[in-house]
mmCIF file of C-alpha atoms in Angstrom:
data_model
loop_
_atom_site.group_PDB
_atom_site.id
_atom_site.type_symbol
_atom_site.label_atom_id
_atom_site.label_comp_id
_atom_site.label_asym_id
_atom_site.label_seq_id
_atom_site.Cartn_x
_atom_site.Cartn_y
_atom_site.Cartn_z
ATOM 1 C CA GLY A 1 -8.204 11.523 11.901
ATOM 2 C CA ALA A 2 -5.856 8.723 11.113
ATOM 3 C CA VAL A 3 -2.889 10.498 10.100
ATOM 4 C CA VAL A 4 0.629 8.887 9.171
ATOM 5 C CA SER A 5 3.510 11.047 9.020
ATOM 6 C CA GLN A 6 6.831 9.939 7.517
ATOM 7 C CA HIS A 7 10.321 11.586 7.453
ATOM 8 C CA PRO A 8 12.301 12.220 5.719
ATOM 9 C CA SER A 9 10.703 12.396 2.470
ATOM 10 C CA ARG A 10 13.692 12.612 0.117
ATOM 11 C CA VAL A 11 17.249 11.579 1.387
ATOM 12 C CA ILE A 12 20.415 11.376 -0.732
ATOM 13 C CA CYS A 13 23.331 9.704 1.503
ATOM 14 C CA LYS A 14 26.618 8.461 0.227
ATOM 15 C CA SER A 15 27.135 4.730 -0.049
ATOM 16 C CA GLY A 16 28.423 2.836 3.751
ATOM 17 C CA THR A 17 26.265 5.379 5.580
ATOM 18 C CA SER A 18 23.026 4.935 7.178
ATOM 19 C CA VAL A 19 19.904 6.328 6.917
ATOM 20 C CA LYS A 20 16.577 6.661 9.517
ATOM 21 C CA ILE A 21 13.320 6.872 8.464
ATOM 22 C CA GLU A 22 10.613 7.704 11.118
ATOM 23 C CA CYS A 23 6.987 6.970 10.976
ATOM 24 C CA ARG A 24 4.949 8.591 13.252
ATOM 25 C CA SER A 25 0.914 8.174 13.985
ATOM 26 C CA LEU A 26 -0.017 11.580 14.553
ATOM 27 C CA ASP A 27 -3.386 11.329 15.875
ATOM 28 C CA PHE A 28 -3.447 7.498 17.370
ATOM 29 C CA GLN A 29 -1.832 4.743 18.567
ATOM 30 C CA ALA A 30 -0.316 1.962 16.739
ATOM 31 C CA THR A 31 0.581 -1.327 17.854
ATOM 32 C CA THR A 32 1.362 -2.451 14.417
ATOM 33 C CA MET A 33 3.350 -0.653 11.656
ATOM 34 C CA PHE A 34 4.204 -2.001 8.203
ATOM 35 C CA TRP A 35 7.390 -1.206 5.928
ATOM 36 C CA TYR A 36 7.092 -1.526 2.755
ATOM 37 C CA ARG A 37 9.219 -0.709 -0.307
ATOM 38 C CA GLN A 38 8.686 0.172 -3.895
ATOM 39 C CA PHE A 39 11.047 -0.049 -6.965
ATOM 40 C CA PRO A 40 10.578 2.223 -10.009
ATOM 41 C CA LYS A 41 7.250 1.031 -11.706
ATOM 42 C CA LYS A 42 6.891 -1.918 -9.523
ATOM 43 C CA SER A 43 4.425 -2.470 -6.405
ATOM 44 C CA LEU A 44 4.750 -2.453 -3.119
ATOM 45 C CA MET A 45 6.358 -5.417 -1.161
ATOM 46 C CA LEU A 46 5.964 -5.534 2.344
ATOM 47 C CA MET A 47 9.444 -5.724 4.362
ATOM 48 C CA ALA A 48 8.361 -6.165 7.870
ATOM 49 C CA THR A 49 6.082 -5.856 10.500
ATOM 50 C CA SER A 50 7.229 -3.446 13.459
ATOM 51 C CA ASN A 51 5.803 -4.344 16.485
ATOM 52 C CA GLU A 52 5.583 -1.758 19.462
ATOM 53 C CA GLY A 53 7.953 -3.260 22.352
ATOM 54 C CA SER A 54 8.928 -6.589 20.798
ATOM 55 C CA LYS A 55 11.040 -7.445 17.602
ATOM 56 C CA ALA A 56 10.279 -6.679 13.892
ATOM 57 C CA THR A 57 9.027 -9.651 11.859
ATOM 58 C CA TYR A 58 10.734 -9.659 8.783
ATOM 59 C CA GLU A 59 9.450 -11.085 5.452
ATOM 60 C CA GLN A 60 11.407 -13.636 3.705
ATOM 61 C CA GLY A 61 14.136 -12.145 1.883
ATOM 62 C CA VAL A 62 14.831 -9.163 3.948
ATOM 63 C CA GLU A 63 17.789 -8.854 5.747
ATOM 64 C CA LYS A 64 17.373 -7.901 9.382
ATOM 65 C CA ASP A 65 20.720 -6.720 9.811
ATOM 66 C CA LYS A 66 20.345 -4.414 6.843
ATOM 67 C CA PHE A 67 17.389 -2.869 7.606
ATOM 68 C CA LEU A 68 16.833 -2.136 11.501
ATOM 69 C CA ILE A 69 13.329 -1.378 12.837
ATOM 70 C CA ASN A 70 12.513 0.131 16.163
ATOM 71 C CA HIS A 71 8.979 0.558 17.471
ATOM 72 C CA ALA A 72 9.878 2.135 20.864
ATOM 73 C CA SER A 73 6.663 3.986 21.409
ATOM 74 C CA LEU A 74 2.919 3.632 20.386
ATOM 75 C CA THR A 75 3.276 6.536 17.961
ATOM 76 C CA LEU A 76 6.666 6.110 16.123
ATOM 77 C CA SER A 77 8.249 3.209 14.284
ATOM 78 C CA THR A 78 11.745 3.837 12.475
ATOM 79 C CA LEU A 79 13.749 2.240 9.794
ATOM 80 C CA THR A 80 17.284 2.232 9.512
ATOM 81 C CA VAL A 81 18.948 1.564 6.685
ATOM 82 C CA THR A 82 22.372 0.703 7.582
ATOM 83 C CA SER A 83 25.616 0.669 5.362
ATOM 84 C CA ALA A 84 23.565 1.824 2.561
ATOM 85 C CA HIS A 85 24.345 0.778 -0.810
ATOM 86 C CA PRO A 86 23.163 1.796 -4.512
ATOM 87 C CA GLU A 87 21.298 -1.129 -4.996
ATOM 88 C CA ASP A 88 19.127 0.259 -1.324
ATOM 89 C CA SER A 89 18.257 2.954 -3.351
ATOM 90 C CA SER A 90 13.910 2.533 -3.165
ATOM 91 C CA PHE A 91 11.136 4.570 -1.826
ATOM 92 C CA TYR A 92 10.231 3.597 1.462
ATOM 93 C CA ILE A 93 6.841 3.843 2.732
ATOM 94 C CA CYS A 94 5.167 3.035 6.270
ATOM 95 C CA SER A 95 1.502 2.784 7.046
ATOM 96 C CA ALA A 96 -0.855 1.714 10.438
ATOM 97 C CA SER A 97 -3.697 1.022 11.341
ATOM 98 C CA PRO A 98 -5.668 2.831 14.639
ATOM 99 C CA HIS A 99 -5.351 0.937 17.445
ATOM 100 C CA GLY A 100 -7.828 -1.898 17.845
ATOM 101 C CA GLN A 101 -9.386 -1.570 14.582
ATOM 102 C CA GLY A 102 -7.550 -4.164 12.354
ATOM 103 C CA ASN A 103 -8.407 -4.169 9.433
ATOM 104 C CA TYR A 104 -10.327 -0.674 9.724
ATOM 105 C CA GLY A 105 -8.784 1.553 7.656
ATOM 106 C CA TYR A 106 -4.822 1.289 6.665
ATOM 107 C CA THR A 107 -3.342 5.036 6.259
ATOM 108 C CA PHE A 108 0.386 5.288 4.912
ATOM 109 C CA GLY A 109 2.917 7.776 5.242
ATOM 110 C CA SER A 110 4.019 10.125 2.381
ATOM 111 C CA GLY A 111 7.173 7.746 1.819
ATOM 112 C CA THR A 112 10.593 8.608 1.417
ATOM 113 C CA ARG A 113 12.746 8.181 -1.497
ATOM 114 C CA LEU A 114 15.924 7.164 -0.795
ATOM 115 C CA THR A 115 18.896 7.673 -3.162
ATOM 116 C CA VAL A 116 22.269 6.312 -2.384
ATOM 117 C CA VAL A 117 25.499 7.380 -4.158
ATOM 118 C CA ALA B 1 -1.126 -17.630 0.166
ATOM 119 C CA GLN B 2 -2.747 -14.696 -1.146
ATOM 120 C CA LYS B 3 -2.234 -13.036 -4.062
ATOM 121 C CA VAL B 4 -3.860 -10.018 -6.313
ATOM 122 C CA THR B 5 -3.552 -9.635 -9.994
ATOM 123 C CA GLN B 6 -3.683 -6.858 -11.952
ATOM 124 C CA ALA B 7 -3.297 -7.925 -15.418
ATOM 125 C CA GLN B 8 -3.385 -4.397 -16.899
ATOM 126 C CA THR B 9 -0.179 -2.710 -16.622
ATOM 127 C CA GLU B 10 -0.899 0.397 -18.457
ATOM 128 C CA ILE B 11 -4.330 1.689 -19.635
ATOM 129 C CA SER B 12 -4.858 4.914 -21.567
ATOM 130 C CA VAL B 13 -7.737 7.034 -22.320
ATOM 131 C CA VAL B 14 -9.349 10.325 -23.427
ATOM 132 C CA GLU B 15 -10.798 12.771 -21.190
ATOM 133 C CA LYS B 16 -14.515 11.894 -20.170
ATOM 134 C CA GLU B 17 -14.275 8.113 -21.205
ATOM 135 C CA ASP B 18 -15.027 5.601 -18.639
ATOM 136 C CA VAL B 19 -12.434 2.991 -17.824
ATOM 137 C CA THR B 20 -12.385 0.015 -15.809
ATOM 138 C CA LEU B 21 -9.380 -1.209 -13.881
ATOM 139 C CA ASP B 22 -9.385 -5.115 -12.969
ATOM 140 C CA CYS B 23 -8.299 -6.610 -10.184
ATOM 141 C CA VAL B 24 -8.667 -10.690 -9.328
ATOM 142 C CA TYR B 25 -7.854 -11.928 -6.071
ATOM 143 C CA GLU B 26 -6.542 -15.344 -4.473
ATOM 144 C CA THR B 27 -7.357 -16.455 -0.758
ATOM 145 C CA ARG B 28 -7.897 -19.205 1.365
ATOM 146 C CA ASP B 29 -9.456 -17.209 3.771
ATOM 147 C CA THR B 30 -13.380 -16.832 3.948
ATOM 148 C CA THR B 31 -12.835 -13.431 5.855
ATOM 149 C CA TYR B 32 -10.883 -11.109 4.354
ATOM 150 C CA TYR B 33 -10.609 -7.271 2.925
ATOM 151 C CA LEU B 34 -9.961 -5.849 -0.319
ATOM 152 C CA PHE B 35 -8.703 -2.493 -0.797
ATOM 153 C CA TRP B 36 -8.220 -0.223 -3.540
ATOM 154 C CA TYR B 37 -5.525 2.499 -3.492
ATOM 155 C CA LYS B 38 -4.322 5.655 -6.152
ATOM 156 C CA GLN B 39 -0.842 6.630 -5.853
ATOM 157 C CA PRO B 40 -0.113 9.747 -7.777
ATOM 158 C CA PRO B 41 3.039 11.076 -8.775
ATOM 159 C CA SER B 42 3.820 12.692 -6.024
ATOM 160 C CA GLY B 43 4.043 9.033 -4.519
ATOM 161 C CA GLU B 44 1.913 8.837 -1.520
ATOM 162 C CA LEU B 45 -0.860 6.369 -1.191
ATOM 163 C CA VAL B 46 -4.258 7.803 -1.083
ATOM 164 C CA PHE B 47 -7.057 5.270 0.556
ATOM 165 C CA LEU B 48 -10.085 4.903 -1.922
ATOM 166 C CA ILE B 49 -12.370 1.930 -0.944
ATOM 167 C CA ARG B 50 -12.509 -1.085 1.564
ATOM 168 C CA ARG B 51 -14.438 -4.261 1.001
ATOM 169 C CA ASN B 52 -14.858 -7.106 3.732
ATOM 170 C CA SER B 53 -15.566 -10.473 1.904
ATOM 171 C CA PHE B 54 -19.268 -10.600 3.830
ATOM 172 C CA ASP B 55 -20.365 -7.686 1.685
ATOM 173 C CA GLU B 56 -20.994 -8.216 -2.236
ATOM 174 C CA GLN B 57 -22.929 -4.654 -2.411
ATOM 175 C CA ASN B 58 -21.449 -2.839 -5.246
ATOM 176 C CA GLU B 59 -20.409 0.602 -4.166
ATOM 177 C CA ILE B 60 -20.595 4.083 -5.657
ATOM 178 C CA SER B 61 -18.752 6.870 -4.537
ATOM 179 C CA GLY B 62 -19.366 9.779 -7.126
ATOM 180 C CA ARG B 63 -17.037 8.859 -10.461
ATOM 181 C CA TYR B 64 -15.801 5.951 -8.813
ATOM 182 C CA SER B 65 -17.510 2.839 -8.617
ATOM 183 C CA TRP B 66 -16.445 -0.687 -7.682
ATOM 184 C CA ASN B 67 -17.499 -4.405 -8.619
ATOM 185 C CA PHE B 68 -17.099 -7.301 -6.050
ATOM 186 C CA GLN B 69 -17.757 -10.516 -7.107
ATOM 187 C CA LYS B 70 -17.242 -13.198 -4.913
ATOM 188 C CA SER B 71 -17.841 -16.092 -7.639
ATOM 189 C CA THR B 72 -14.847 -14.711 -9.996
ATOM 190 C CA SER B 73 -12.575 -13.549 -7.283
ATOM 191 C CA SER B 74 -13.006 -9.800 -8.474
ATOM 192 C CA PHE B 75 -13.066 -6.435 -7.290
ATOM 193 C CA ASN B 76 -13.032 -4.020 -10.475
ATOM 194 C CA PHE B 77 -12.810 -0.455 -10.329
ATOM 195 C CA THR B 78 -14.560 1.761 -13.079
ATOM 196 C CA ILE B 79 -14.054 5.517 -13.433
ATOM 197 C CA THR B 80 -16.703 7.157 -15.112
ATOM 198 C CA ALA B 81 -16.332 10.509 -17.326
ATOM 199 C CA SER B 82 -12.626 10.007 -16.650
ATOM 200 C CA GLN B 83 -10.378 13.407 -16.118
ATOM 201 C CA VAL B 84 -6.951 14.030 -16.449
ATOM 202 C CA VAL B 85 -6.708 14.254 -12.410
ATOM 203 C CA ASP B 86 -6.960 10.458 -12.530
ATOM 204 C CA SER B 87 -4.097 9.700 -14.025
ATOM 205 C CA ALA B 88 -1.831 7.903 -11.428
ATOM 206 C CA VAL B 89 -1.020 4.269 -10.634
ATOM 207 C CA TYR B 90 -4.156 2.332 -9.008
ATOM 208 C CA PHE B 91 -3.479 -0.587 -6.752
ATOM 209 C CA CYS B 92 -5.577 -3.273 -5.498
ATOM 210 C CA ALA B 93 -4.741 -5.195 -2.120
ATOM 211 C CA LEU B 94 -5.593 -7.752 -0.388
ATOM 212 C CA SER B 95 -5.326 -8.197 3.578
ATOM 213 C CA GLU B 96 -6.126 -11.436 5.539
ATOM 214 C CA ALA B 97 -6.785 -10.355 9.186
ATOM 215 C CA GLU B 98 -5.271 -13.596 10.676
ATOM 216 C CA TYR B 99 -2.079 -12.621 9.319
ATOM 217 C CA GLY B 100 -1.656 -9.561 11.403
ATOM 218 C CA ASN B 101 -3.051 -7.063 9.016
ATOM 219 C CA LYS B 102 -0.525 -6.766 6.024
ATOM 220 C CA LEU B 103 -1.787 -5.911 2.727
ATOM 221 C CA VAL B 104 -0.360 -7.619 -0.160
ATOM 222 C CA PHE B 105 -0.356 -5.369 -3.324
ATOM 223 C CA GLY B 106 -1.233 -6.261 -6.647
ATOM 224 C CA ALA B 107 1.147 -5.009 -9.646
ATOM 225 C CA GLY B 108 -0.766 -1.901 -10.029
ATOM 226 C CA THR B 109 -2.281 -0.555 -13.068
ATOM 227 C CA ILE B 110 -0.877 2.859 -14.668
ATOM 228 C CA LEU B 111 -3.709 5.087 -15.733
ATOM 229 C CA ARG B 112 -2.619 7.937 -18.113
ATOM 230 C CA VAL B 113 -6.084 10.292 -18.979
ATOM 231 C CA LYS B 114 -5.353 12.637 -22.162
ATOM 232 C CA SER B 115 -7.319 15.503 -22.399
#
């Protein structure tokens, strides 16, 4: 149980285009999901907290207009990188924990490797 | 503010050696949760363990063991009789419940196990 599916796993896009990444909880409901970014050989940094039915909470320094987050249902959160540039190239990974279970178990998606050319 | 420090950037061992990965954390909360994750080259994060701040018992799971010491704010991870398949990046992470359950990660330790 507690599976998080992330799609796509890899994407290459041209500079100036937008890319949408999906994060789905397959067998549980998630009122909250988290989006992290990881640069090569670096740690994971929280970008934003995605809240079902309300606006996402962004970490300091993260451009909300650049990284649009939508959490329209209890099983789906999407991250859209708008007007992507080469510096947006990174590994993006989402996580969620089963509804109502707080810290008991964080499951991560398999990640999306974004390359902007 | 929460902080997790993994001072060891990279460790190389020969197969069958034991290896300990260090993790030191900082938090003002009395209730918190500590995690270890494994990230193989494919990139996904594999959950290894969660420990809450009220449970200082050490844990053993097969070749893996964890030593939680609140007095030194450490949560170290030992792999006994390491194997090549253990090669990966290992992350220690901290979560404070009152902040919406986000995880604060350490910088990670690259473990290379050579045959």
